[in-house]
XYZ file of N, CA, C and O in Angstrom:
504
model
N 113.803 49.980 32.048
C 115.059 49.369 31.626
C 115.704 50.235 30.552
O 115.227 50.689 29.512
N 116.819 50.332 31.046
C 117.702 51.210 30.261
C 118.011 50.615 28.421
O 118.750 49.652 28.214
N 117.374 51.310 27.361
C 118.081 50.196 25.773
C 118.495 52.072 25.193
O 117.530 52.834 25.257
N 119.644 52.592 24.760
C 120.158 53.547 24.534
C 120.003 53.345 22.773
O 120.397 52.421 22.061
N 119.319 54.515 22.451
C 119.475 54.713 21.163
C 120.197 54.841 20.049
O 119.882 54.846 18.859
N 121.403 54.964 20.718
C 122.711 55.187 19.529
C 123.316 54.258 19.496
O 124.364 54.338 18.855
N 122.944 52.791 20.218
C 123.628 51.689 19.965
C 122.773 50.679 18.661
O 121.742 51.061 18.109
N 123.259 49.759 18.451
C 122.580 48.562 18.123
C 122.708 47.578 18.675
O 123.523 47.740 19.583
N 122.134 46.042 18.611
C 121.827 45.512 19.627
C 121.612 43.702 18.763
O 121.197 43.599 17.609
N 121.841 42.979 19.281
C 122.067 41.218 18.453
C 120.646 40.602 19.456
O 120.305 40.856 20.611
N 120.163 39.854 18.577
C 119.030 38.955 19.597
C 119.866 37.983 20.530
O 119.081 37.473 21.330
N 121.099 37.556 20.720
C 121.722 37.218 21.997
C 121.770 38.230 23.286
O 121.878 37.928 24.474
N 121.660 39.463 22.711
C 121.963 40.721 23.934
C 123.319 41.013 24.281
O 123.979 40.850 25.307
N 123.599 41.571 22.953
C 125.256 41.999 23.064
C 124.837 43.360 21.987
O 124.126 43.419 20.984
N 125.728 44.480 22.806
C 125.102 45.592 21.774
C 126.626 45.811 21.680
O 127.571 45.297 22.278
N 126.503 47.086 20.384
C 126.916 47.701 19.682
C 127.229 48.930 19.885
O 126.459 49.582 20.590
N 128.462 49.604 19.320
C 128.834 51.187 19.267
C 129.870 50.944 17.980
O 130.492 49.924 17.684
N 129.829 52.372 17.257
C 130.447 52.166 16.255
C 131.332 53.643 16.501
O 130.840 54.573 17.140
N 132.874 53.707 15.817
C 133.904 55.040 15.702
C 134.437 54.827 14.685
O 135.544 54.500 15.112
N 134.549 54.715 12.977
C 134.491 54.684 12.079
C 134.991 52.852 12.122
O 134.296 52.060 12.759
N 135.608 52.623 11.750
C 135.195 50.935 11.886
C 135.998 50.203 13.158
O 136.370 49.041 13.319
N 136.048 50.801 13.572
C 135.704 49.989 15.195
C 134.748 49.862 16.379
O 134.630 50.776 17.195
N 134.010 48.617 16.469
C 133.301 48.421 17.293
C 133.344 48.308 18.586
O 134.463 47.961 18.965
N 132.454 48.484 19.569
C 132.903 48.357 20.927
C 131.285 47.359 21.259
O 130.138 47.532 20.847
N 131.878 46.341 22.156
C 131.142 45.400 22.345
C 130.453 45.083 23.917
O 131.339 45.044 24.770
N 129.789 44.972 24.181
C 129.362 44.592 25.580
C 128.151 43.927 25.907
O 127.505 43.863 24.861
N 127.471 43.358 26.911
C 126.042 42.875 26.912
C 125.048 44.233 27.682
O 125.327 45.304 28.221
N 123.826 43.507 27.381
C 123.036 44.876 27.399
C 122.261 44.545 28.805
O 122.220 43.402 29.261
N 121.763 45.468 29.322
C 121.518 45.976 30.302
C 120.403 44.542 31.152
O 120.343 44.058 32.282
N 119.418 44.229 29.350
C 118.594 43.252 29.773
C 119.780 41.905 30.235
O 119.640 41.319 31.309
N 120.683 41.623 29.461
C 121.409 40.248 30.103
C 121.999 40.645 30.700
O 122.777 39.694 30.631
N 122.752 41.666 31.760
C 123.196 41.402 32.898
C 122.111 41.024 34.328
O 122.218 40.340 35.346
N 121.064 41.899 33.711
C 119.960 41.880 35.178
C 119.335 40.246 34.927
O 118.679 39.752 35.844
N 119.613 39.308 33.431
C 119.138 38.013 33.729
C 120.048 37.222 34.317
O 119.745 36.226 34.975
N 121.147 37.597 34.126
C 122.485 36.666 34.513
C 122.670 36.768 35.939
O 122.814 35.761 36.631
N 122.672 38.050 36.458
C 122.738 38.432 37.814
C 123.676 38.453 37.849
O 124.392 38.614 36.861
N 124.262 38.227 39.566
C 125.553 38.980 39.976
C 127.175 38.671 38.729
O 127.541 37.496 38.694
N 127.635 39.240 38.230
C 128.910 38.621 36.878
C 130.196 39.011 38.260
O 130.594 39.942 38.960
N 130.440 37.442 37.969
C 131.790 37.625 38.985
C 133.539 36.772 37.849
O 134.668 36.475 38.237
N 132.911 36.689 36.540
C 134.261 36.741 35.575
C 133.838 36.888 34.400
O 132.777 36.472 33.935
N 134.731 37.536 33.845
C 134.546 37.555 32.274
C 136.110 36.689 31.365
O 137.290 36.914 31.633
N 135.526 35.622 30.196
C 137.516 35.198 29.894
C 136.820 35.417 28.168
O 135.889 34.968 27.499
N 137.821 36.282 28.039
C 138.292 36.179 26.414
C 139.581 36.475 26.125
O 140.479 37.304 26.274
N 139.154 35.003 25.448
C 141.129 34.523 25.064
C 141.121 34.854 23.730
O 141.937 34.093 23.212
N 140.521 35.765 22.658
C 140.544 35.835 21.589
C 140.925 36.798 21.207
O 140.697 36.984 20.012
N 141.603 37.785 21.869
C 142.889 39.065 21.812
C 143.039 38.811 20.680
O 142.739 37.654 20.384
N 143.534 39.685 19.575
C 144.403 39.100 18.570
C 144.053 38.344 17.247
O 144.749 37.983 16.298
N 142.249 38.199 17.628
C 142.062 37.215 16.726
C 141.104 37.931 15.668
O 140.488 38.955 15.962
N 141.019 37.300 14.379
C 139.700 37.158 13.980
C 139.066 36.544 13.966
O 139.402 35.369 14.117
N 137.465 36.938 13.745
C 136.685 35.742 13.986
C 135.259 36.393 13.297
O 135.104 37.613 13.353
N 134.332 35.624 12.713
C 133.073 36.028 11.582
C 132.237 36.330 12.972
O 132.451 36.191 14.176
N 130.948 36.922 11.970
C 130.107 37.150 13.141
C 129.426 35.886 13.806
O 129.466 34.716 13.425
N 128.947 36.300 14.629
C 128.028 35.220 15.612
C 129.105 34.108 16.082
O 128.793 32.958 16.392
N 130.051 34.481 16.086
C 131.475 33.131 16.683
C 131.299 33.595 17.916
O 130.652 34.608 18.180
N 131.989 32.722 18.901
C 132.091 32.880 20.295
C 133.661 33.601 20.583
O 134.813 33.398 20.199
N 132.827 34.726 21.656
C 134.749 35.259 21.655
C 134.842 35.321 23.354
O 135.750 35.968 23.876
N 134.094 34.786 23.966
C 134.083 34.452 25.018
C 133.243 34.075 25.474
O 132.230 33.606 24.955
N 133.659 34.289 27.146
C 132.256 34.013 27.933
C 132.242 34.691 29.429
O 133.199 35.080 30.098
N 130.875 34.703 29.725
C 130.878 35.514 30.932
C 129.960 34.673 32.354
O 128.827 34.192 32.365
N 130.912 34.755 33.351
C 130.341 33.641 34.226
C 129.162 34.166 35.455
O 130.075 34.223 36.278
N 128.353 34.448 35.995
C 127.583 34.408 36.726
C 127.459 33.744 38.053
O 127.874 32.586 38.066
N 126.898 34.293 39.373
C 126.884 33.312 40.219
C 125.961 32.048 39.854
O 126.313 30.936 40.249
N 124.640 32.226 39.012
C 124.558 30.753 38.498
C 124.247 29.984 37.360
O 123.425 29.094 37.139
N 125.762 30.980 36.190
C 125.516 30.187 35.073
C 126.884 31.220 34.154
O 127.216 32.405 34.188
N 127.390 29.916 33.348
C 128.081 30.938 32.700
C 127.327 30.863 31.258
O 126.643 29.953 30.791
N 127.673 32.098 30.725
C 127.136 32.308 29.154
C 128.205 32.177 28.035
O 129.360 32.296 28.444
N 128.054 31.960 26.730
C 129.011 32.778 25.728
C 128.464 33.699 25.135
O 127.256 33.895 24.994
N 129.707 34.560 24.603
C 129.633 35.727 24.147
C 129.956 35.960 22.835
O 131.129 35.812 22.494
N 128.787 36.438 21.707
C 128.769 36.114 20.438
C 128.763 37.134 19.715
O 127.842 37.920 19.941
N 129.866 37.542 18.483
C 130.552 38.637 18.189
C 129.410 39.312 17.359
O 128.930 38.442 16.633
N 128.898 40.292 17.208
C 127.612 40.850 16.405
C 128.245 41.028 15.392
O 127.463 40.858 14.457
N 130.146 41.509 14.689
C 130.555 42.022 13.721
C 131.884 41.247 13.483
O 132.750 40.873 14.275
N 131.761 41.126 12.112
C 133.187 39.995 11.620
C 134.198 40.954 11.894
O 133.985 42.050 11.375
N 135.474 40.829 12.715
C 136.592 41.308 12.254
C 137.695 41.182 13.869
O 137.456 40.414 14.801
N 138.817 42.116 13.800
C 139.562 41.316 14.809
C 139.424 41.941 16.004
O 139.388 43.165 16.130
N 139.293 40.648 17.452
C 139.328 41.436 18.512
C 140.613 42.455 19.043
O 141.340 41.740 19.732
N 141.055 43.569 18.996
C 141.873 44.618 19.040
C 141.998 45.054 20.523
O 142.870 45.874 20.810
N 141.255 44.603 21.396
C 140.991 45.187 22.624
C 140.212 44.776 23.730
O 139.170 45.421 23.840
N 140.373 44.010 24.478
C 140.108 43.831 25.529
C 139.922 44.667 27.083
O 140.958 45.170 27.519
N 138.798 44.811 27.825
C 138.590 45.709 29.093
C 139.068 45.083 29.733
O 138.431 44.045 29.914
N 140.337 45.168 30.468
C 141.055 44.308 30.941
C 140.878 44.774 32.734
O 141.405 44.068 33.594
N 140.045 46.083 33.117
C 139.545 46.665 34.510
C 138.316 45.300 34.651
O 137.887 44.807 35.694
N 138.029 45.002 33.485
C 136.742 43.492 34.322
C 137.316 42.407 34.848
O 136.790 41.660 35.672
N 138.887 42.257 34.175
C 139.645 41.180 35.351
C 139.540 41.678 36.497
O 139.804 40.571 36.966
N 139.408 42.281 37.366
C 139.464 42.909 38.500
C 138.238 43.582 39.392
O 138.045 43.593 40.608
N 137.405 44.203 38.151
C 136.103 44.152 38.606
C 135.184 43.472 37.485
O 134.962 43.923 36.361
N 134.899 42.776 37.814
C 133.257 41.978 36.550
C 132.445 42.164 36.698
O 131.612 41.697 35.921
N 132.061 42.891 37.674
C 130.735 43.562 38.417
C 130.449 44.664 38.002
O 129.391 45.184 38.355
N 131.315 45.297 37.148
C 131.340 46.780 36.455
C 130.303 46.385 35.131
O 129.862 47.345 34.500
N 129.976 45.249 34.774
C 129.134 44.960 33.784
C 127.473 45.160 34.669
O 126.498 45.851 34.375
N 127.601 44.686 35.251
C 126.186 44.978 36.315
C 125.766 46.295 36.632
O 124.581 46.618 36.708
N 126.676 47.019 36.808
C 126.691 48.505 37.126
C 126.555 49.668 36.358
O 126.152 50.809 36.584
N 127.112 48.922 35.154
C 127.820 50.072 34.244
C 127.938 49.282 33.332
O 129.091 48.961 33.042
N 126.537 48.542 32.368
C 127.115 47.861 31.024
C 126.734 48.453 29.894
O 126.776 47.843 28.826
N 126.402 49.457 29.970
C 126.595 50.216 28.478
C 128.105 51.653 28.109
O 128.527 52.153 27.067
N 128.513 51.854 29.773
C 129.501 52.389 29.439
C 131.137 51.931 29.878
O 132.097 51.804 29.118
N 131.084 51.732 31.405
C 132.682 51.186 31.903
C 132.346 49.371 32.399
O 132.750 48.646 33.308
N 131.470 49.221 31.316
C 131.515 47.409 31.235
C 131.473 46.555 30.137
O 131.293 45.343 30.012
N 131.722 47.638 29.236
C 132.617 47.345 27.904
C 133.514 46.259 27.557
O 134.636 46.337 28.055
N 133.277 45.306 26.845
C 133.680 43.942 27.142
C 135.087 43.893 25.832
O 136.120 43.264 26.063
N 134.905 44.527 24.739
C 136.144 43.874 23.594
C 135.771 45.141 22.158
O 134.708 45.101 21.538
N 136.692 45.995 21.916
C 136.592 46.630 20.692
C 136.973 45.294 19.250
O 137.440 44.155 19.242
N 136.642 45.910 18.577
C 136.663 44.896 17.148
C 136.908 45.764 15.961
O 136.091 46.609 15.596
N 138.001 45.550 15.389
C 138.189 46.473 13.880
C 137.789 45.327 13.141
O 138.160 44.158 13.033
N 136.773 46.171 12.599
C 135.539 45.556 11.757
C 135.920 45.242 10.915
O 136.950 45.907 10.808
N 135.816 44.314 9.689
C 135.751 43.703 8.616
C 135.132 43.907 7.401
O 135.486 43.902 6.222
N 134.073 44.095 8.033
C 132.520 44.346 7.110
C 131.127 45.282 7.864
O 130.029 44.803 8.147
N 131.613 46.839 8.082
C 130.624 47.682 8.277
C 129.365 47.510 7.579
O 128.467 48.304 7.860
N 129.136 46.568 6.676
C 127.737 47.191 6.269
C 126.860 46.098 7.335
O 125.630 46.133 7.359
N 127.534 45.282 8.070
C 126.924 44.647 9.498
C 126.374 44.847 10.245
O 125.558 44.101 10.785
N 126.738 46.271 10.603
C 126.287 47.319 11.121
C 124.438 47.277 11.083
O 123.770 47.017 12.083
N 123.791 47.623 9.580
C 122.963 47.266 9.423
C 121.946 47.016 9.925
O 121.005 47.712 10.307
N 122.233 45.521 9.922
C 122.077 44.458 10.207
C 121.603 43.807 11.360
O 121.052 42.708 11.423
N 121.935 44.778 12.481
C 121.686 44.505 14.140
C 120.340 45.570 14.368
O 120.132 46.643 13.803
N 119.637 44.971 15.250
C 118.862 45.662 15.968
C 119.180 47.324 16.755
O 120.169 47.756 17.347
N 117.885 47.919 16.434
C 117.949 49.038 16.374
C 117.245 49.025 17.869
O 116.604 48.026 18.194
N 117.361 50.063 18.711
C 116.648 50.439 19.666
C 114.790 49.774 20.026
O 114.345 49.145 20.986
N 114.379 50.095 19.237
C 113.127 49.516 19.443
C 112.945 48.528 19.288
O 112.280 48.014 20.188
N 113.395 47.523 18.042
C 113.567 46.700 17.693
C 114.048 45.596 19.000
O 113.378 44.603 19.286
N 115.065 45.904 19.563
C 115.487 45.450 20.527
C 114.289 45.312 22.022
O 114.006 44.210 22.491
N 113.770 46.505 22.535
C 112.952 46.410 23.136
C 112.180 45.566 22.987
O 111.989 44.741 23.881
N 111.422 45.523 21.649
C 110.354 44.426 21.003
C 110.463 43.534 21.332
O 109.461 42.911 21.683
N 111.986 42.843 21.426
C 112.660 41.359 21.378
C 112.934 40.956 22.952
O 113.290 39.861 23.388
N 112.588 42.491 23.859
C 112.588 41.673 25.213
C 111.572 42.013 25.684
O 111.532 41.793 26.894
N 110.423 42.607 25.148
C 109.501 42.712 25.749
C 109.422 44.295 26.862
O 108.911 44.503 27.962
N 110.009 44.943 26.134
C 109.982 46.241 27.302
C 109.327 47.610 26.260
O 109.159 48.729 26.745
C-alpha cells in the first residue's frame, strides 16, 4: 500500500501537502480502497473558513457515504472540480489527480501536528 513520504496524514485518513501556506487535501490511499468504488464527492464549503477537524464535506461510495475532516484551520480556496465528473479519479489517483480541496492555512504550525509517514502506517497497520 502506497503512504508517500512527503505528505502528512490525520487518523481519519485525509493527508496532507504543503506550498508555503497552502494546503492540498485529499484521502489516502488506505480510505479509498476501504470505501471502495467513490462515485461523488460534495463540498459546499468553497469560500469558507473553517478550524481543524470541521467537516468540509463528504464523499459518497457505492456503500456508504463518509465526511471529510479538514486536518488544517483556514479557508477552503479551491475545489477539484474534474471529481464532479470523475470521482473515481480518487480511487485511481488519490494522492495525485484526486485531490479533493486546497486550504490557505491559518495556522502552519498544524502542520506539525499530523502524522508523519510511518506514523500513519502504524495507525493502519501496514
Amino acid at each position: 500500500m502506497s503512504i508517500p513520504t512527503n505528505l502528512k496524514y490525520t487518523k481519519d485518513h485525509e493527508w496532507v501537502s504543503m506550498d508555503g501556506d497552502v494546503a492540498t487535501i485529499g484521502i489516502t490511499h488506505f480510505a479509498q480502497s476501504e470505501l471502495g468504488d467513490i462515485v461523488y464527492v460534495e463540498v459546499e464549503t468553497l469560500d469558507q473558513t473553517l478550524e481543524r477537524d470541521e467537516v468540509f464535506g463528504t464523499v459518497e461510495a457505492v456503500k456508504t457515504v463518509s465526511d471529510l475532516f479538514l486536518p488544517m484551520s483556514g479557508e477552503i480556496i479551491e475545489f477539484n472540480e474534474d471529481l464532479e465528473r470523475n470521482p473515481e479519479t480518487i480511487n485511481s489517483d488519490p494522492y495525485g489527480a484526486g485531490w479533493m480541496v486546497k486550504v490557505k492555512v491559518s495556522d502552519v504550525s498544524q502542520w506539525d501536528e499530523l502524522l508523519d509517514s510511518e506514523a500513519y502506517a502504524s495507525l493502519i497497520g501496514a
